[in-house]
Short mmCIF file of C-alpha atoms in Angstrom, two decimals:
data_model
loop_
_atom_site.label_atom_id
_atom_site.label_comp_id
_atom_site.label_asym_id
_atom_site.label_seq_id
_atom_site.Cartn_x
_atom_site.Cartn_y
_atom_site.Cartn_z
CA MET E 1 166.06 38.30 254.26
CA ARG E 2 163.89 35.88 252.25
CA LEU E 3 162.31 38.80 250.33
CA ARG E 4 165.77 40.19 249.48
CA PHE E 5 166.82 36.75 248.20
CA THR E 6 163.70 36.49 246.02
CA VAL E 7 164.26 39.94 244.50
CA ILE E 8 167.89 39.19 243.74
CA THR E 9 166.99 35.82 242.22
CA THR E 10 164.31 37.43 240.05
CA ILE E 11 166.77 40.02 238.78
CA LYS E 12 169.30 37.28 237.99
CA THR E 13 166.78 35.20 236.08
CA THR E 14 165.59 38.23 234.14
CA LEU E 15 169.19 39.03 233.23
CA LEU E 16 169.66 35.41 232.16
CA LEU E 17 166.63 35.60 229.89
CA THR E 18 167.93 38.86 228.45
CA ALA E 19 171.36 37.29 227.84
CA LEU E 20 169.82 34.26 226.19
CA THR E 21 167.78 36.53 223.96
CA ALA E 22 170.85 38.54 222.98
CA MET E 23 172.43 35.39 221.57
CA THR E 24 169.87 35.12 218.80
CA GLY E 25 168.78 37.71 216.29
CA CYS E 26 165.69 35.86 215.06
CA SER E 27 163.99 34.81 218.25
CA ALA E 28 160.33 35.40 219.01
CA ILE E 29 161.18 36.65 222.49
CA GLN E 30 163.25 39.65 221.49
CA LYS E 31 163.13 41.48 224.79
CA VAL E 32 161.99 40.76 228.34
CA ALA E 33 158.80 42.76 227.74
CA ASP E 34 157.81 40.15 225.14
CA THR E 35 157.85 37.31 227.67
CA ASN E 36 154.10 37.48 228.28
CA LEU E 37 153.50 37.17 224.53
CA GLY E 38 155.60 34.01 224.53
CA THR E 39 153.78 32.49 227.47
CA GLY E 40 150.44 33.37 225.84
CA TYR E 41 151.43 31.80 222.52
CA THR E 42 152.74 28.68 224.27
CA ALA E 43 149.67 28.22 226.47
CA HIS E 44 147.24 28.69 223.58
CA GLU E 45 149.05 26.41 221.13
CA LEU E 46 149.53 23.63 223.68
CA CYS E 47 145.91 23.82 224.81
CA SER E 48 144.40 23.86 221.32
CA ARG E 49 146.68 21.30 219.74
CA LEU E 50 146.46 18.90 222.69
CA PHE E 51 142.73 19.06 223.34
CA ILE E 52 141.33 19.80 219.87
CA SER E 53 143.85 18.31 217.45
CA GLY E 54 145.19 15.58 219.72
CA GLU E 55 148.73 16.13 218.45
CA ASP E 56 151.69 14.70 220.32
CA GLU E 57 152.94 17.03 223.03
CA GLN E 58 156.59 16.77 221.98
CA VAL E 59 155.74 17.46 218.33
CA ILE E 60 153.84 20.57 219.40
CA LEU E 61 156.72 21.77 221.55
CA GLU E 62 159.54 20.99 219.13
CA ARG E 63 157.96 22.00 215.81
CA VAL E 64 155.37 24.62 216.71
CA VAL E 65 156.18 26.29 220.02
CA LYS E 66 159.90 26.33 220.77
CA PRO E 67 161.05 27.76 217.42
CA LYS E 68 158.70 30.71 217.91
CA VAL E 69 159.47 31.52 221.56
CA PHE E 70 163.18 30.69 221.84
CA PRO E 71 164.83 31.00 224.34
CA LEU E 72 161.76 30.91 226.61
CA GLN E 73 161.84 27.11 226.93
CA TYR E 74 164.95 27.33 229.10
CA VAL E 75 163.21 29.39 231.77
CA TRP E 76 159.51 28.53 231.62
CA ASN E 77 157.17 26.52 233.82
CA LEU E 78 154.60 24.40 231.97
CA ASP E 79 151.52 23.28 233.90
CA ILE E 80 149.33 21.00 231.78
CA ASP E 81 146.20 19.67 233.45
CA LYS E 82 144.96 17.06 230.99
CA GLN E 83 142.00 16.13 233.14
CA GLN E 84 140.65 19.68 233.45
CA LYS E 85 142.07 20.63 230.03
CA VAL E 86 143.84 23.76 231.23
CA VAL E 87 147.36 24.88 230.28
CA SER E 88 149.32 27.52 232.21
CA VAL E 89 152.76 28.83 231.27
CA SER E 90 154.95 31.10 233.41
CA ALA E 91 158.41 32.61 232.89
CA PRO E 92 161.11 33.20 233.80
CA PHE E 93 161.44 30.32 236.29
CA PHE E 94 158.75 31.22 238.81
CA ARG E 95 155.16 30.00 238.59
CA GLY E 96 152.81 32.95 238.30
CA LEU E 97 155.35 35.29 236.70
CA ASN E 98 154.09 36.51 233.29
CA GLN E 99 151.58 33.67 233.55
CA ALA E 100 149.23 32.86 230.67
CA THR E 101 146.41 30.35 231.04
CA ALA E 102 144.37 28.76 228.26
CA VAL E 103 141.15 26.91 229.05
CA TYR E 104 139.44 24.34 226.83
CA ARG E 105 135.66 24.39 226.45
CA PRO E 106 133.66 21.87 224.40
CA HIS E 107 132.67 22.99 220.89
CA ILE E 108 134.67 26.27 220.93
CA GLY E 109 138.15 25.09 221.86
CA CYS E 110 140.65 27.04 223.94
CA THR E 111 140.46 30.60 225.20
CA LEU E 112 143.20 32.63 226.88
CA LEU E 113 142.18 34.15 230.18
CA SER E 114 142.46 37.91 230.39
CA GLU E 115 140.12 39.15 233.13
CA LYS E 116 138.08 36.06 233.97
CA THR E 117 138.84 33.00 236.05
CA THR E 118 138.60 29.49 234.66
CA GLU E 119 135.31 28.98 236.49
CA GLU E 120 133.82 32.23 235.16
CA LEU E 121 134.80 31.38 231.61
CA ARG E 122 133.25 27.93 231.83
CA THR E 123 129.86 29.32 232.83
CA ASP E 124 129.50 30.32 229.16
CA THR E 125 128.12 27.06 227.79
CA LEU E 126 126.93 26.19 224.30
CA LYS E 127 124.44 23.76 222.88
CA PRO E 128 126.16 21.77 220.11
CA VAL E 129 124.85 21.51 216.59
CA ALA E 130 124.32 17.94 215.38
CA ILE E 131 126.62 17.45 212.40
CA ARG E 132 125.81 14.76 209.87
CA GLN E 133 128.82 13.89 207.75
CA ILE E 134 128.02 14.63 204.11
CA GLU E 135 130.54 13.75 201.46
CA ILE E 136 131.21 15.65 198.25
CA THR E 137 128.67 14.44 195.69
CA THR E 138 130.93 12.87 193.10
CA ALA E 139 131.23 9.37 191.64
CA LYS E 140 133.65 8.18 194.33
CA PRO E 141 133.72 10.87 197.04
CA PHE E 142 136.74 10.69 199.29
CA GLN E 143 137.78 7.29 198.01
CA LEU E 144 141.27 7.34 196.64
CA ASN E 145 141.45 6.63 192.91
CA SER E 146 144.55 4.55 192.15
CA GLU E 147 144.44 5.59 188.48
CA HIS E 148 146.30 8.74 189.51
CA ASN E 149 149.26 6.98 191.17
CA GLN E 150 151.61 8.29 188.48
CA LEU E 151 151.21 11.72 190.09
CA THR E 152 152.59 10.45 193.42
CA PRO E 153 156.18 11.69 192.79
CA TYR E 154 154.85 15.21 192.31
CA PHE E 155 152.96 15.11 195.61
CA GLN E 156 156.06 13.75 197.37
CA ARG E 157 157.86 16.98 196.54
CA PHE E 158 155.76 18.75 199.15
CA TYR E 159 157.50 16.56 201.77
CA GLN E 160 161.08 16.86 200.52
CA GLU E 161 163.41 18.80 202.81
CA ASP E 162 166.29 20.89 201.48
CA SER E 163 168.18 20.97 204.79
CA ASP E 164 169.06 18.76 207.75
CA ASP E 165 168.47 21.69 210.11
CA PRO E 166 164.91 21.47 211.54
CA ALA E 167 164.76 25.28 211.63
CA GLU E 168 165.21 25.32 207.85
CA GLN E 169 162.71 22.54 207.12
CA ILE E 170 159.12 22.92 205.92
CA HIS E 171 157.65 20.11 208.10
CA THR E 172 154.69 19.04 205.98
CA PHE E 173 152.12 17.23 208.15
CA THR E 174 149.46 16.37 205.58
CA THR E 175 148.56 16.78 201.91
CA ALA E 176 145.43 15.86 199.99
CA ALA E 177 144.00 16.72 196.56
CA LEU E 178 140.76 16.58 194.60
CA LEU E 179 140.70 16.49 190.80
CA ASN E 180 137.28 16.87 189.19
CA GLY E 181 135.81 16.37 192.66
CA GLU E 182 137.57 13.03 193.09
CA LEU E 183 140.18 12.27 195.74
CA ILE E 184 143.45 11.58 193.91
CA HIS E 185 145.93 11.92 196.78
CA GLU E 186 146.04 11.80 200.58
CA GLN E 187 149.08 11.50 202.83
CA TYR E 188 149.89 12.08 206.50
CA ALA E 189 153.22 12.43 208.25
CA GLN E 190 153.91 10.38 211.36
CA GLY E 191 151.73 11.49 214.25
CA HIS E 192 148.96 12.88 212.05
CA HIS E 193 145.85 11.26 210.59
CA GLY E 194 142.62 11.94 208.76
CA GLU E 195 140.47 12.50 211.87
CA MET E 196 142.81 15.13 213.31
CA LYS E 197 141.43 18.68 213.30
CA MET E 198 144.24 21.00 212.23
CA LEU E 199 144.63 24.71 212.94
CA SER E 200 143.80 27.08 210.11
CA TRP E 201 145.80 30.10 211.16
CA SER E 202 144.95 32.72 208.52
CA MET E 203 143.06 30.32 206.26
CA ALA E 204 140.22 31.16 208.65
CA LYS E 205 140.07 34.61 207.05
CA THR E 206 138.53 33.18 203.88
CA ILE E 207 135.89 31.32 205.87
CA THR E 208 135.03 34.56 207.67
CA ALA E 209 134.63 36.16 204.22
CA LEU E 210 132.24 33.35 203.21
CA LEU E 211 130.16 34.07 206.31
CA ILE E 212 130.10 37.77 205.40
CA GLY E 213 128.94 36.71 201.93
CA ILE E 214 126.02 34.77 203.36
CA LEU E 215 124.84 37.90 205.19
CA ILE E 216 125.36 40.07 202.10
CA ASP E 217 123.34 37.58 200.02
CA GLU E 218 120.52 37.96 202.56
CA GLY E 219 120.64 41.76 202.33
CA LYS E 220 121.73 42.13 205.96
CA LEU E 221 125.06 43.70 205.00
CA SER E 222 126.43 45.76 202.11
CA LEU E 223 129.94 46.38 200.84
CA GLU E 224 129.54 50.13 201.20
CA GLN E 225 128.34 50.15 204.79
CA ALA E 226 130.51 51.84 207.38
CA ILE E 227 132.42 49.91 210.01
CA ALA E 228 131.36 51.20 213.40
CA ASN E 229 133.70 52.05 216.29
CA THR E 230 136.71 52.89 214.13
CA SER E 231 138.49 56.19 213.57
CA ASP E 232 137.22 58.31 210.68
CA ASP E 233 139.73 61.18 210.70
CA LYS E 234 141.03 60.12 207.26
CA GLY E 235 137.75 58.89 205.83
CA GLN E 236 135.08 56.35 206.64
CA ILE E 237 136.12 52.70 206.64
CA GLN E 238 133.68 50.55 204.68
CA LEU E 239 133.10 46.81 204.80
CA GLN E 240 134.75 46.34 201.40
CA HIS E 241 137.93 48.06 202.63
CA VAL E 242 138.25 45.65 205.54
CA LEU E 243 137.58 42.65 203.29
CA GLN E 244 140.40 43.78 200.99
CA MET E 245 142.89 44.54 203.79
CA SER E 246 142.84 48.27 203.11
CA SER E 247 141.17 49.70 206.21
CA GLY E 248 144.13 52.05 206.64
CA LEU E 249 144.35 51.31 210.37
CA GLU E 250 147.89 51.22 211.70
CA TRP E 251 148.92 47.59 212.06
CA ARG E 252 152.03 45.44 212.47
CA GLU E 253 151.51 41.83 211.47
CA GLY E 254 154.01 39.17 212.49
CA TYR E 255 154.79 36.59 215.15
CA LYS E 256 158.44 37.35 215.90
CA GLY E 257 158.51 39.50 218.99
CA SER E 258 155.98 42.19 219.72
CA SER E 259 153.41 43.02 217.05
CA ASP E 260 149.80 44.10 216.89
CA VAL E 261 148.59 40.63 216.03
CA SER E 262 150.45 39.16 219.01
CA TYR E 263 149.16 41.80 221.42
CA MET E 264 145.62 41.26 220.09
CA LEU E 265 145.68 37.46 220.36
CA TYR E 266 147.71 36.98 223.53
CA GLU E 267 147.01 40.02 225.72
CA HIS E 268 143.48 41.18 224.96
CA GLY E 269 140.31 39.33 225.86
CA ASN E 270 138.33 41.41 223.35
CA THR E 271 140.18 41.17 220.03
CA ALA E 272 137.87 43.45 218.04
CA ASN E 273 138.08 46.15 220.69
CA TYR E 274 141.87 46.17 220.37
CA VAL E 275 141.65 46.68 216.60
CA GLU E 276 139.04 49.42 216.90
CA GLY E 277 141.50 51.36 219.04
CA ARG E 278 144.23 51.44 216.40
CA PRO E 279 144.92 54.89 214.87
CA GLN E 280 144.08 55.64 211.24
CA GLN E 281 147.34 55.67 209.25
CA TYR E 282 146.13 55.76 205.62
CA PRO E 283 142.90 56.77 203.88
CA PRO E 284 140.59 53.73 203.65
CA GLY E 285 140.79 51.75 200.41
CA LYS E 286 144.14 53.18 199.29
CA HIS E 287 146.85 51.14 201.02
CA PHE E 288 147.14 47.34 201.31
CA GLN E 289 148.27 46.20 204.74
CA TYR E 290 147.86 42.52 205.56
CA SER E 291 146.10 42.53 208.91
CA THR E 292 144.51 39.87 211.06
CA GLY E 293 143.00 42.86 212.82
CA ASP E 294 140.94 43.73 209.74
CA THR E 295 139.49 40.23 209.78
CA GLN E 296 138.62 40.59 213.45
CA LEU E 297 136.58 43.64 212.48
CA LEU E 298 134.71 41.39 210.03
CA ALA E 299 134.08 38.87 212.80
CA GLU E 300 132.69 41.66 214.97
CA VAL E 301 130.44 42.85 212.11
CA ILE E 302 128.99 39.33 211.97
CA ARG E 303 128.54 39.30 215.74
CA GLN E 304 126.72 42.65 215.72
CA THR E 305 124.54 41.70 212.73
CA LEU E 306 123.16 38.48 214.12
CA PRO E 307 120.03 38.61 216.32
CA HIS E 308 120.56 38.47 220.05
CA THR E 309 118.32 38.39 223.08
CA SER E 310 117.29 41.73 224.53
CA ASN E 311 119.82 41.68 227.35
CA ARG E 312 122.72 40.89 224.95
CA THR E 313 124.31 38.44 227.41
CA LEU E 314 127.61 36.83 226.56
CA ASP E 315 125.88 33.46 226.39
CA SER E 316 123.40 34.66 223.77
CA ASP E 317 126.17 36.30 221.73
CA GLN E 318 128.25 33.16 221.62
CA GLN E 319 125.34 30.81 220.99
CA GLY E 320 124.07 33.02 218.17
CA LEU E 321 127.49 33.12 216.52
CA TYR E 322 128.01 29.41 216.98
CA ASP E 323 124.62 28.50 215.56
CA PHE E 324 125.15 30.79 212.57
CA TYR E 325 128.48 29.49 211.34
CA GLN E 326 127.65 25.88 212.15
CA GLN E 327 124.12 25.82 210.67
CA ARG E 328 124.67 28.04 207.65
CA LEU E 329 128.09 26.87 206.47
CA PHE E 330 129.63 23.90 208.24
CA LYS E 331 126.63 21.61 208.77
CA PRO E 332 125.54 21.52 205.08
CA LEU E 333 129.14 20.62 204.19
CA GLY E 334 129.27 17.87 206.82
CA ILE E 335 132.06 19.68 208.65
CA ASN E 336 132.37 19.43 212.43
CA ALA E 337 134.54 22.51 212.89
CA VAL E 338 135.88 24.01 216.09
CA VAL E 339 136.05 27.80 215.94
CA GLU E 340 137.75 29.41 218.92
CA HIS E 341 136.28 32.45 220.67
CA ASP E 342 138.02 35.13 222.69
CA GLU E 343 137.14 35.92 226.28
CA SER E 344 134.53 38.51 225.24
CA GLY E 345 132.63 35.88 223.25
CA GLY E 346 133.63 37.00 219.74
CA PHE E 347 135.01 34.35 217.42
CA ILE E 348 138.63 34.64 216.26
CA GLY E 349 137.79 34.78 212.58
CA GLY E 350 141.28 35.74 211.50
CA ALA E 351 143.23 32.79 212.83
CA ARG E 352 141.65 30.08 214.99
CA MET E 353 139.57 27.46 213.21
CA PHE E 354 140.19 23.70 213.41
CA MET E 355 139.10 21.20 210.74
CA THR E 356 140.27 17.91 209.25
CA THR E 357 142.17 17.66 205.98
CA HIS E 358 139.00 16.46 204.22
CA ASP E 359 137.12 19.43 205.69
CA TRP E 360 139.63 21.82 204.16
CA LEU E 361 139.18 20.03 200.85
CA LYS E 362 135.44 20.71 201.12
CA ILE E 363 135.99 24.42 201.66
CA GLY E 364 138.20 24.53 198.58
CA GLN E 365 135.69 22.54 196.55
CA LEU E 366 132.87 24.86 197.66
CA ILE E 367 134.81 27.83 196.27
CA LEU E 368 135.58 25.91 193.07
CA GLN E 369 131.86 25.10 192.69
CA GLN E 370 130.96 28.79 193.06
CA GLY E 371 129.30 28.34 196.42
CA GLN E 372 127.07 25.44 195.36
CA TRP E 373 126.76 22.18 197.30
CA THR E 374 124.58 19.10 197.07
CA VAL E 375 122.90 18.09 200.33
CA GLN E 376 120.81 14.89 200.43
CA GLY E 377 120.58 14.89 196.66
CA GLU E 378 119.40 18.50 196.48
CA SER E 379 121.59 21.28 195.11
CA GLN E 380 121.91 24.23 197.49
CA GLN E 381 123.57 27.59 197.00
CA LEU E 382 125.31 28.12 200.34
CA VAL E 383 126.84 31.39 199.17
CA SER E 384 126.17 33.12 195.87
CA PRO E 385 128.43 32.77 192.81
CA GLU E 386 128.51 36.58 192.68
CA TRP E 387 130.13 36.62 196.10
CA ILE E 388 132.70 33.97 195.18
CA HIS E 389 133.49 36.04 192.07
CA TRP E 390 133.88 39.25 194.10
CA ILE E 391 136.28 37.83 196.68
CA SER E 392 138.29 36.21 193.85
CA GLN E 393 138.97 39.52 192.05
CA PRO E 394 142.01 41.77 192.63
CA SER E 395 141.33 44.63 195.01
CA PRO E 396 142.06 48.25 194.07
CA ALA E 397 144.83 48.26 196.69
CA LYS E 398 146.69 45.05 195.66
CA ASP E 399 146.54 43.03 192.45
CA TYR E 400 147.36 39.69 194.10
CA TYR E 401 144.83 39.94 196.91
CA GLY E 402 141.04 39.83 196.74
CA GLY E 403 138.47 39.64 199.53
CA GLN E 404 140.34 37.59 202.18
CA LEU E 405 141.79 35.44 199.37
CA TRP E 406 145.26 35.35 197.80
CA LEU E 407 145.28 35.36 194.01
CA ALA E 408 147.27 33.77 191.14
CA ASN E 409 151.00 33.56 191.98
CA MET E 410 150.60 35.91 194.94
CA GLU E 411 153.62 38.14 195.48
CA THR E 412 155.98 35.89 193.51
CA ASP E 413 157.02 35.63 189.87
CA ILE E 414 156.67 31.83 189.74
CA ALA E 415 155.56 30.75 186.26
CA GLY E 416 152.99 28.05 185.57
CA ILE E 417 150.33 29.11 188.08
CA PRO E 418 147.00 29.69 186.26
CA ASP E 419 145.54 33.19 186.48
CA ASP E 420 142.32 31.87 188.05
CA ALA E 421 144.14 30.27 191.03
CA VAL E 422 143.05 31.40 194.50
CA PHE E 423 144.52 30.43 197.85
CA LEU E 424 143.57 30.19 201.49
CA ARG E 425 146.90 30.86 203.18
CA GLY E 426 147.90 30.63 206.83
CA HIS E 427 150.86 31.07 209.17
CA LEU E 428 153.52 28.32 209.20
CA GLY E 429 152.59 27.16 205.69
CA GLN E 430 148.89 26.27 205.77
CA ILE E 431 147.51 26.26 202.21
CA VAL E 432 144.35 25.41 200.33
CA ALA E 433 144.93 25.93 196.61
CA VAL E 434 141.89 26.17 194.32
CA ILE E 435 142.51 26.02 190.55
CA PRO E 436 139.13 26.22 188.76
CA SER E 437 140.60 25.86 185.25
CA ARG E 438 142.08 22.49 186.27
CA GLN E 439 139.22 21.47 188.62
CA LEU E 440 141.96 20.99 191.22
CA VAL E 441 141.89 21.52 195.00
CA LEU E 442 145.07 20.90 197.01
CA VAL E 443 145.51 21.06 200.80
CA ARG E 444 148.88 21.31 202.52
CA LEU E 445 149.19 21.63 206.32
CA GLY E 446 152.36 21.81 208.38
CA ALA E 447 154.67 23.93 210.55
CA GLN E 448 157.65 25.41 208.75
CA GLY E 449 160.87 26.01 210.70
CA ASN E 450 161.57 29.46 212.11
CA LYS E 451 164.35 30.11 209.57
CA VAL E 452 161.97 29.56 206.66
CA THR E 453 160.51 32.92 205.68
CA PRO E 454 156.91 33.09 204.44
CA SER E 455 158.06 34.33 201.04
CA ALA E 456 160.64 31.54 200.68
CA PHE E 457 158.06 28.93 201.64
CA ILE E 458 155.42 30.20 199.24
CA GLU E 459 157.90 30.29 196.36
CA ARG E 460 158.86 26.69 197.09
CA PHE E 461 155.20 25.65 197.36
CA LEU E 462 154.20 27.36 194.11
CA GLN E 463 157.12 25.79 192.25
CA ASP E 464 155.99 22.35 193.40
CA LEU E 465 152.38 23.20 192.55
CA ALA E 466 153.32 24.42 189.07
CA GLU E 467 155.09 21.14 188.36
CA LEU E 468 152.06 19.17 189.58
CA ILE E 469 149.76 21.21 187.34
CA SER E 470 152.07 20.63 184.39
CA ALA E 471 152.01 16.87 185.03
CA ILE E 472 148.20 16.92 185.20
CA ASP E 473 148.07 18.82 181.90
CA VAL E 474 150.39 16.30 180.23
CA ARG E 475 148.22 13.40 181.41
CA HIS E 476 145.09 15.15 180.22
CA SER E 477 146.57 15.73 176.78
CA ALA E 478 147.77 12.13 176.53
CA ASN E 479 144.34 10.79 177.48
CA ASN E 480 142.67 12.94 174.84
#
């Protein structure tokens, strides 16, 4: 009798979830089969933002999670173990049903369990790299210059909301800007601060491209080399095709309901393996298709290129990856980054890197300075100017996209954006704008509402940026 009651109750709750879903046409959970994607997204975001960023739990739920998984919040179970740093989410109603569990590990953040237990995952330990904070070598690095206060109204525009509906708001968390290498603006919304490591989302793609560039500079990789373990029935995929989002692999990007990026991130413990299994839809190099999967292929190329011990254990894979990106890129910049890995040990190079606002400024300034940085008074070329030039050029497949970088005014017709502008751009409105002709780097981090489309947000952002650039130009002319 008890079993019959449980079955009937489960059917009723499933029907309730279906009915709730039917009441909204823009929900993330568009059918019952998507529930496990919603629990995976919720568990990962809560784990990472609580234990890496240190954001307020209610801010995470209200501004990051619930808008994306509605109506899941009405039928989920949240289990947050802050002592063990484990988050489990189940739905509908019953613990264990469609359960997703994310586990925090020092130095590499949170990982969703797929086939391993928490204990098995935590046997993969890392030795941390000692990071010495190194500021940008300018006259007054990271010290706000009050001479630029007249630009404050232009920066405030990035915080102005056009609606009282939270779902239609842009929710800017932080902005900061460098002009001629000097900090001219820095601002944080309530609940955020300068020491908080913020999620990159797809801004991580550009950092993965910088890591590829380091290996190309060393002669360990070439643009023309083939990508292993992918279909070749329409032609051989080369490294340059993947960098320029033209692998031709079938892919659906998006975070509303089921999509390839959601299946890859929230259901598969080996992200690169999922991408390698996608069918070939177009000839390589001919068709632009924005794909986090393509970037995961780049991350796997890095993993396979680095030296490993003879037995290729998971520990050696992860330690080798960790040492590479920390020692060769982040440590010289004085960045203490957290880069999340999947269950197989590969790093999630397309979406999951955490750094402070100042750290993101440094990445932008490194690109502006053509890969050059000054460490302990000595100029070092972390990545070659030739590589920065290559990733900043339009690809054959799309004129506003380069090598894991967005270019000029992207897919918009907004006037006033210089032709040499490049952008790191991530989900929910993460932006690092680099304008070499103005010696300007601007960071904007936040979590736009679920009714704000990516195209609408980027048009709004570029309009505000164009007005800021115009104001800077007017000041420059007046001072000269």
